[in-house]
XYZ file of C-alpha atoms in Angstrom:
570
model
C -0.022 0.043 0.043
C 1.313 3.398 -0.905
C -0.091 6.461 0.839
C 2.034 9.048 -0.696
C 1.527 12.687 0.451
C 3.344 15.490 -1.317
C 5.732 17.326 1.065
C 5.633 21.029 1.472
C 8.777 23.077 0.723
C 9.325 24.213 4.171
C 12.690 23.653 5.759
C 11.677 22.865 9.314
C 8.650 23.249 11.577
C 10.694 24.070 14.641
C 10.969 26.718 15.924
C 7.666 28.472 14.922
C 7.821 31.390 12.613
C 6.808 34.850 13.578
C 3.688 34.527 15.700
C 0.371 34.976 13.969
C -3.136 34.738 15.466
C -3.949 31.055 15.786
C -6.704 28.974 17.272
C -6.419 27.788 20.855
C -3.663 25.113 20.608
C -5.633 22.821 22.877
C -8.347 22.678 20.309
C -6.096 21.321 17.495
C -5.691 17.664 16.900
C -2.238 16.260 16.239
C -0.798 12.899 15.316
C 1.348 11.241 17.994
C 4.734 11.048 16.437
C 6.112 8.197 18.551
C 4.317 5.339 16.880
C 5.370 6.528 13.409
C 9.002 7.338 14.397
C 9.708 4.414 16.794
C 6.959 1.942 16.340
C 7.422 0.607 12.784
C 9.023 -2.850 12.320
C 10.298 -4.197 9.112
C 8.791 -7.646 9.589
C 7.066 -8.624 6.322
C 4.363 -10.669 8.080
C 3.215 -7.639 9.983
C 2.638 -5.584 6.836
C -0.689 -6.286 5.233
C -1.585 -5.124 1.712
C -5.181 -4.733 3.025
C -4.886 -4.145 6.755
C -8.583 -4.097 7.659
C -9.277 -7.272 5.635
C -6.582 -9.069 7.575
C -7.126 -7.485 11.036
C -10.843 -7.846 11.454
C -10.725 -11.692 11.379
C -7.701 -11.583 13.656
C -9.596 -9.345 16.081
C -12.569 -11.712 16.050
C -10.348 -14.685 16.662
C -8.682 -13.113 19.638
C -11.775 -11.278 21.047
C -12.222 -13.618 23.924
C -8.674 -13.033 25.251
C -8.560 -9.160 25.342
C -4.962 -9.349 26.390
C -2.334 -11.011 24.209
C 1.203 -12.196 25.148
C 4.061 -13.072 22.808
C 2.953 -16.735 22.447
C -0.502 -15.725 21.181
C 1.037 -13.115 18.897
C 3.540 -15.615 17.420
C 0.761 -18.153 16.772
C -1.694 -15.713 15.360
C 0.650 -13.864 13.083
C 2.858 -16.933 12.218
C 6.050 -15.212 13.390
C 8.828 -16.410 15.714
C 8.628 -15.984 19.345
C 11.587 -13.592 19.246
C 9.689 -11.425 16.770
C 6.543 -11.568 18.788
C 8.371 -10.422 21.917
C 9.844 -7.628 19.834
C 6.316 -6.640 18.823
C 5.330 -6.421 22.549
C 8.491 -4.482 23.520
C 8.043 -2.064 20.672
C 4.386 -1.513 21.372
C 5.209 -0.835 25.014
C 7.698 1.838 23.996
C 5.214 3.833 22.003
C 1.990 3.505 24.151
C 0.248 6.730 25.012
C -0.283 6.095 28.715
C 2.253 5.490 31.386
C -0.428 3.831 33.470
C -0.728 0.846 31.182
C 0.444 -2.472 32.753
C 2.572 -3.230 29.623
C 4.475 0.032 30.224
C 4.949 -0.280 34.035
C 5.971 -3.959 34.337
C 9.567 -5.136 34.478
C 10.632 -7.090 31.320
C 10.344 -10.627 32.975
C 6.660 -9.929 33.776
C 5.496 -8.488 30.454
C 4.241 -11.849 29.029
C 2.281 -12.615 32.125
C 0.006 -9.617 31.400
C 0.463 -8.996 27.731
C -0.912 -6.116 25.572
C -4.504 -4.855 25.256
C -5.906 -6.314 22.010
C -7.124 -2.905 20.835
C -3.712 -1.355 21.154
C -2.175 -4.347 19.295
C -4.734 -3.914 16.447
C -3.802 -0.219 16.023
C -0.113 -1.036 16.208
C -0.451 -3.727 13.469
C -2.615 -1.391 11.346
C -0.089 1.323 11.117
C 2.619 -1.127 9.993
C 1.150 -0.306 6.492
C 2.334 3.364 6.872
C 4.879 4.615 4.320
C 7.307 7.282 5.538
C 7.626 10.559 3.776
C 10.569 10.422 1.350
C 13.204 13.246 1.551
C 13.062 15.721 -1.322
C 15.825 15.608 -3.918
C 18.816 17.666 -2.909
C 19.372 20.704 -5.155
C 23.001 19.958 -5.184
C 23.240 16.101 -5.240
C 26.905 16.250 -6.365
C 27.821 17.937 -3.110
C 26.206 15.127 -1.058
C 28.020 12.507 -3.159
C 31.161 14.392 -2.402
C 30.562 13.853 1.339
C 28.776 10.519 1.769
C 30.541 8.133 2.024
C 33.822 9.773 2.927
C 37.216 8.207 3.677
C 37.027 5.944 6.645
C 38.895 6.263 9.912
C 38.780 2.528 10.149
C 40.981 2.413 7.051
C 43.531 4.655 8.820
C 42.411 8.130 7.557
C 39.939 10.640 8.962
C 37.601 12.397 6.617
C 38.571 16.033 5.975
C 35.605 18.004 4.713
C 36.110 21.535 3.501
C 33.908 24.138 5.181
C 31.858 24.466 2.036
C 31.334 20.698 1.944
C 30.400 20.714 5.609
C 27.823 23.457 5.234
C 26.274 21.599 2.264
C 26.125 18.296 4.070
C 24.609 19.981 7.170
C 21.853 21.632 5.161
C 18.500 20.044 6.051
C 16.267 21.882 3.637
C 15.934 18.811 1.406
C 14.631 16.732 4.340
C 11.066 16.545 5.482
C 10.280 19.136 8.195
C 8.305 18.486 11.250
C 5.339 20.152 9.518
C 5.875 17.950 6.432
C 5.791 14.830 8.565
C 2.855 15.947 10.592
C 0.845 16.653 7.453
C 1.876 13.239 6.090
C 0.773 11.467 9.222
C -2.529 13.351 9.559
C -3.286 12.650 5.873
C -2.660 8.947 6.471
C -4.962 8.907 9.519
C -7.581 10.925 7.615
C -7.608 8.281 4.842
C -7.703 5.319 7.160
C -9.727 6.590 10.032
C -12.884 4.641 9.107
C -11.001 1.370 9.167
C -9.177 2.322 12.439
C -12.475 3.053 14.214
C -13.956 -0.249 13.049
C -11.148 -2.078 14.932
C -12.104 -0.215 18.127
C -15.832 -0.401 17.686
C -18.347 -2.961 18.879
C -21.481 -4.176 16.989
C -24.909 -3.413 18.310
C -28.433 -4.112 17.175
C -30.424 -1.028 16.329
C -33.480 -0.212 14.130
C -33.460 -3.644 12.537
C -29.933 -3.580 11.386
C -26.428 -4.062 12.822
C -24.390 -0.947 13.457
C -21.055 -0.149 15.115
C -20.666 1.908 18.313
C -17.689 3.119 20.189
C -17.456 3.099 23.982
C -15.520 5.800 25.851
C -12.925 3.161 26.793
C -12.445 2.180 23.169
C -12.307 5.794 22.095
C -9.487 6.469 24.563
C -7.415 3.832 22.852
C -7.430 6.148 19.830
C -5.029 8.235 21.911
C -2.365 5.792 20.663
C -2.541 7.757 17.329
C -3.974 11.119 18.071
C -3.890 13.813 20.728
C -5.069 17.301 21.484
C -3.068 20.199 22.699
C 0.538 21.211 23.031
C 1.399 19.342 26.210
C 4.236 17.192 25.026
C 3.875 13.556 24.105
C 0.938 12.959 26.515
C -1.500 15.673 25.236
C -4.826 15.690 26.956
C -7.232 12.732 27.131
C -9.252 12.479 23.909
C -12.470 11.915 25.820
C -12.018 15.426 27.423
C -11.898 17.002 24.034
C -14.714 15.048 22.447
C -18.222 16.535 22.906
C -19.841 13.112 23.255
C -17.732 11.995 26.167
C -16.739 15.265 27.864
C -17.478 15.653 31.533
C -18.631 12.000 31.811
C -19.273 10.796 35.395
C -16.559 8.259 36.301
C -19.085 6.337 38.259
C -21.584 6.162 35.488
C -20.115 4.744 32.204
C -20.853 6.964 29.219
C -23.273 5.625 26.625
C -21.561 4.261 23.588
C -21.619 6.546 20.478
C -22.253 5.515 16.874
C -18.891 5.129 15.181
C -20.107 7.146 12.204
C -20.531 10.082 14.510
C -17.096 9.729 15.979
C -15.638 9.346 12.465
C -17.292 12.631 11.302
C -16.078 14.533 14.275
C -12.396 13.321 13.914
C -12.314 13.929 10.170
C -13.544 17.491 10.743
C -10.747 18.033 13.273
C -8.065 16.561 11.068
C -9.227 18.798 8.184
C -9.002 21.857 10.477
C -5.539 20.821 11.620
C -4.342 20.324 8.078
C -5.693 23.768 7.083
C -3.941 25.289 10.088
C -0.655 23.527 9.271
C -0.830 24.634 5.659
C -1.405 28.273 6.712
C 1.609 28.127 9.036
C 3.858 26.662 6.313
C 2.661 29.242 3.840
C 3.290 32.084 6.369
C 6.840 30.825 6.927
C 7.621 30.459 3.251
C 6.164 33.883 2.260
C 7.025 35.875 5.327
C 10.344 37.403 6.406
C 13.192 35.094 7.178
C 13.419 33.980 10.785
C 17.125 33.997 11.892
C 16.475 31.225 14.466
C 15.183 28.941 11.760
C 18.308 28.683 9.755
C 20.655 25.692 9.680
C 23.838 27.029 11.239
C 26.874 25.331 12.725
C 26.807 26.040 16.393
C 29.877 27.113 18.345
C 31.598 25.592 21.308
C 28.941 24.889 23.945
C 31.149 24.142 26.960
C 29.917 27.429 28.317
C 26.368 26.051 28.155
C 25.313 29.295 26.360
C 23.594 27.718 23.299
C 19.942 26.683 23.372
C 18.664 23.609 21.579
C 15.971 24.396 19.013
C 12.651 23.463 20.510
C 8.933 24.045 20.530
C 6.282 23.102 23.063
C 5.291 19.789 21.367
C 8.243 18.667 19.433
C 11.688 17.411 20.306
C 14.746 19.501 21.048
C 16.926 19.723 17.915
C 20.681 19.644 18.240
C 21.828 20.299 14.705
C 24.824 21.181 12.623
C 27.425 21.037 15.348
C 30.986 20.890 13.825
C 34.345 20.424 15.468
C 32.827 21.431 18.800
C 31.979 20.079 22.163
C 28.334 20.531 23.047
C 26.628 19.784 26.419
C 23.101 19.893 27.598
C 21.480 19.046 30.891
C 17.814 18.451 31.765
C 17.272 22.062 32.642
C 18.370 23.071 29.139
C 15.853 20.951 27.335
C 12.131 21.476 26.772
C 10.207 18.253 26.572
C 11.634 14.795 26.909
C 12.616 14.042 23.337
C 15.846 14.940 21.432
C 16.947 14.744 17.839
C 20.628 15.039 17.053
C 21.026 15.800 13.352
C 23.819 16.325 10.841
C 26.657 16.821 13.455
C 30.274 16.293 12.305
C 33.530 15.769 14.133
C 32.289 16.755 17.548
C 31.436 15.435 20.974
C 27.846 15.897 22.121
C 26.789 15.254 25.755
C 23.085 15.171 26.526
C 23.112 14.426 30.210
C 19.405 14.248 30.968
C 16.519 11.750 31.431
C 14.735 11.412 28.118
C 11.841 9.441 26.691
C 12.938 9.275 23.073
C 16.113 10.140 21.160
C 17.015 10.085 17.493
C 20.510 10.434 16.078
C 20.406 11.039 12.256
C 22.976 11.786 9.549
C 26.022 12.369 11.865
C 29.615 11.494 11.102
C 32.897 11.318 13.134
C 31.086 12.222 16.285
C 30.851 10.883 19.779
C 27.333 11.218 21.279
C 26.587 10.536 24.995
C 22.832 10.135 25.823
C 22.131 10.171 29.546
C 19.199 7.866 30.167
C 16.530 7.112 27.553
C 13.477 5.463 28.967
C 11.577 4.575 25.757
C 13.634 4.225 22.578
C 16.801 5.378 20.799
C 17.003 5.355 16.994
C 20.363 5.803 15.222
C 20.113 6.231 11.473
C 22.265 6.997 8.476
C 25.420 7.669 10.609
C 29.083 7.053 9.800
C 31.997 6.548 12.146
C 29.927 7.620 15.129
C 30.421 6.469 18.693
C 27.196 6.309 20.645
C 27.231 5.867 24.410
C 23.792 5.416 25.964
C 21.892 3.903 28.842
C 18.458 3.130 27.321
C 15.498 0.839 27.477
C 15.924 -0.101 23.827
C 17.879 0.917 20.707
C 17.338 0.578 16.933
C 20.321 0.987 14.548
C 19.563 1.535 10.897
C 21.649 2.095 7.805
C 24.858 2.966 9.678
C 28.493 2.428 8.751
C 31.565 1.813 10.914
C 29.926 2.896 14.167
C 30.643 1.721 17.692
C 27.834 1.476 20.269
C 28.658 1.351 24.037
C 25.374 0.169 25.486
C 23.576 -0.334 28.664
C 20.235 -1.556 27.405
C 17.479 -3.535 29.017
C 16.139 -4.963 25.687
C 17.899 -6.595 22.748
C 19.479 -4.096 20.287
C 17.610 -4.022 16.999
C 19.619 -3.758 13.764
C 17.847 -3.114 10.535
C 18.747 -1.804 7.099
C 22.041 -1.585 5.172
C 24.761 -1.525 7.799
C 28.495 -2.220 7.550
C 31.246 -2.828 10.074
C 29.227 -2.037 13.284
C 30.681 -2.903 16.664
C 28.966 -3.086 20.102
C 30.477 -3.013 23.601
C 29.248 -2.697 27.178
C 28.525 0.734 28.641
C 31.710 2.636 29.491
C 31.033 5.869 31.324
C 29.104 7.649 34.014
C 28.183 11.089 35.358
C 27.135 12.146 38.766
C 23.358 12.032 38.131
C 23.305 9.008 35.854
C 21.648 6.640 38.329
C 18.970 9.220 39.350
C 18.177 9.691 35.629
C 17.994 6.001 35.051
C 15.619 5.470 37.957
C 13.409 8.298 36.707
C 12.894 6.731 33.344
C 12.866 3.116 34.442
C 16.235 1.660 33.238
C 17.660 -1.189 35.352
C 21.447 -1.453 35.589
C 21.445 -5.140 36.517
C 20.036 -6.026 33.100
C 22.316 -5.246 30.194
C 21.555 -7.049 26.859
C 24.164 -5.165 24.799
C 25.417 -8.364 23.154
C 22.033 -10.043 22.361
C 21.593 -8.520 18.899
C 18.477 -8.997 16.821
C 18.937 -8.331 13.065
C 15.835 -7.868 10.737
C 15.700 -7.170 7.057
C 17.947 -4.991 4.914
C 14.896 -3.455 3.205
C 12.516 -1.326 5.253
C 9.122 -1.730 3.672
C 7.977 1.570 5.429
C 10.133 3.523 2.958
C 8.567 4.141 -0.433
C 11.685 3.086 -2.367
C 11.761 0.274 -4.896
C 14.323 -2.496 -4.449
C 15.599 -5.305 -6.654
C 13.579 -8.513 -6.403
C 14.696 -10.831 -3.569
C 16.486 -8.148 -1.623
C 13.612 -7.954 0.885
C 14.512 -11.389 2.193
C 18.057 -10.533 2.984
C 18.968 -10.080 6.633
C 20.787 -7.013 7.869
C 24.416 -7.278 8.701
C 24.738 -7.565 12.355
C 27.446 -6.160 14.630
C 30.637 -7.625 16.014
C 31.789 -7.354 19.626
C 34.454 -4.738 20.298
C 37.753 -6.380 21.141
C 38.155 -6.152 24.973
C 41.753 -4.949 24.389
C 40.270 -1.869 22.730
C 37.812 -1.130 25.409
C 38.417 2.018 27.470
C 36.451 4.085 29.891
C 35.038 7.307 28.459
C 35.579 10.296 30.762
C 32.721 12.862 31.005
C 34.150 16.236 32.316
C 32.421 17.268 35.443
C 31.537 20.790 34.259
C 28.579 21.112 36.602
C 29.724 19.088 39.549
C 29.419 22.050 42.003
C 25.922 22.906 40.783
C 24.209 19.529 40.506
C 25.925 16.906 42.665
C 24.789 13.310 42.206
C 25.331 9.918 43.775
C 26.819 8.044 40.774
C 30.547 7.422 41.334
C 31.219 4.577 38.911
C 29.735 2.918 35.862
C 26.438 1.349 37.240
C 26.371 -1.469 34.603
C 28.582 -4.427 35.595
C 31.287 -5.272 33.019
C 31.599 -8.737 31.505
C 34.704 -10.596 32.775
C 36.732 -10.182 29.543
C 36.198 -6.411 29.554
C 36.841 -6.097 33.215
C 40.030 -8.181 32.880
C 41.207 -6.031 29.998
C 40.423 -2.851 31.914
C 42.353 -4.023 34.960
C 45.282 -5.161 32.863
C 45.472 -1.757 31.107
C 45.348 0.067 34.423
C 48.153 -2.177 35.783
C 50.299 -1.693 32.671
C 49.852 2.070 32.800
C 51.000 2.131 36.414
C 53.989 0.042 35.572
C 54.990 2.267 32.659
C 54.642 5.366 34.708
C 56.872 3.907 37.351
C 59.488 2.827 34.713
C 59.533 6.292 33.178
C 59.893 7.885 36.578
C 62.833 5.679 37.516
C 64.627 5.588 34.083
C 68.185 6.902 34.397
C 68.075 9.035 31.242
C 70.059 12.154 30.394
C 68.092 15.376 29.942
C 68.240 15.315 26.109
C 67.092 11.603 26.069
C 64.152 12.480 28.381
C 63.122 15.188 25.967
C 63.339 12.739 23.038
C 61.244 10.217 24.894
C 58.684 12.819 25.874
C 58.454 13.986 22.296
C 57.979 10.407 21.021
C 55.241 9.731 23.528
C 53.451 13.014 22.566
C 53.527 11.857 18.890
C 52.146 8.394 19.693
C 49.514 9.912 21.976
C 48.381 12.425 19.259
C 48.136 9.557 16.740
C 46.021 7.581 19.179
C 43.749 10.491 19.785
C 43.026 10.932 16.125
C 42.702 7.184 15.334
C 40.415 6.523 18.275
C 38.273 9.612 17.870
C 39.144 10.847 21.304
C 40.536 14.061 19.880
C 36.936 15.269 19.848
C 36.903 15.388 23.677
C 39.609 18.128 23.568
C 37.213 20.552 21.749
C 35.679 21.577 25.075
C 39.075 22.855 26.185
C 39.346 25.282 23.229
C 38.799 28.969 23.882
C 36.047 31.018 22.305
């Protein structure tokens, strides 16, 4: 199924253009981005050419259970138990309510409760969604000039000219937040009748069967839609709907005909699309907004640069080049972050987050504090990612290293090459507090239990040669323990925000612990030998010079040279 929606020509939805009179934001309907950004799985058996034709019989078959575990999912969809558990875990990561049992339970108890059948139906339905394709770059030759570039794994670092760097960091050819929201709303507008039929119940009326929707069933629609600008939670749909508003909790509301609900939602989606179109038009035709340009941000060790945000959307950290950039929780609005098109830098996001996306970065080290829902890393080259997270998905990356403290199996999809994974290797003073806040458990680290799916992502509207869809993605190898080192996070704010974390909270596997202890012992012995070496002054200078050369070579080859950017002056 192809649901292509033409993108607008806007560069980015965030931040907003010059304010103009708008309707009350709480009266505007929005798609929830999370299911579309983090909830799509490239498993062919989950993607139906005619979703409603396939899902209605499945719903009828499972109606008596109401809650489904991985065994039931595997049997019903004819997929492996591993893939069925992946469905449950992914669904839990994008659910709209923190009060749901699937969200609150520890991993070992998830199967004992399972998912609500209605949430599973919606999750399976949107697997037919096709992502919005990027627009063609106006200067495609400049992109080819940059991607792929010479590999540090082959002994050389890429050296982009400033002009190439500016071109590669320009996001005007990518779908903006407004583009994507229009695309998602249009998809929901087209399919809302089918979606409501999955949530509705039959009833006898006036001699013929009709569908009605209870308030509880209507609330499950919050998986896909929300009102207001209150972050990812929004406000409950039933509070915004005229037919369920102000219902007495002790007196269940009377079910409403599905046709009436459908008409009301379609009207709201049409209004939202009109509002979005007006905002895009105002931005394109109005005066340029300086804060909306793609610029390379300067050294952020002084904590003086603000990430680009709006009330609903994620914080954008974009176009950082040859810099060190640090953000704490107090610097971010919302609980979602997107790191986009950053090059040859070190980026520290030391905060508790719900979602994080890393896209189009190269030769960069990115430290994500604690991510309680999902991390997605896509189209990156020679990037080191260090994160404590519930789950991570890696797609279409090349020569990247991931230092992971993850509670679920890392998911690898798409066209990847020369990926490596290793245990988590750092800490900062507030790390354990942030992990507790978002529900990450340090005693469970599944960094090495990789799960690879297909090379082709059927959610992208791109044609591929026949047979490629059956090819499994290249997995990742384990980093050699001899190459494992601790990553030091400078304590810039130690005096302002003391925390209790003093060491890496994730236990290291024996091989990595042994290697770490051996390296520390060897370092101590070398320091002692140098201290006691009976060398003449000129020999000491020669030795010191040689050590500096080798150290500099190691800094560049390992990528640790990036950590020194924060020591540069303005």
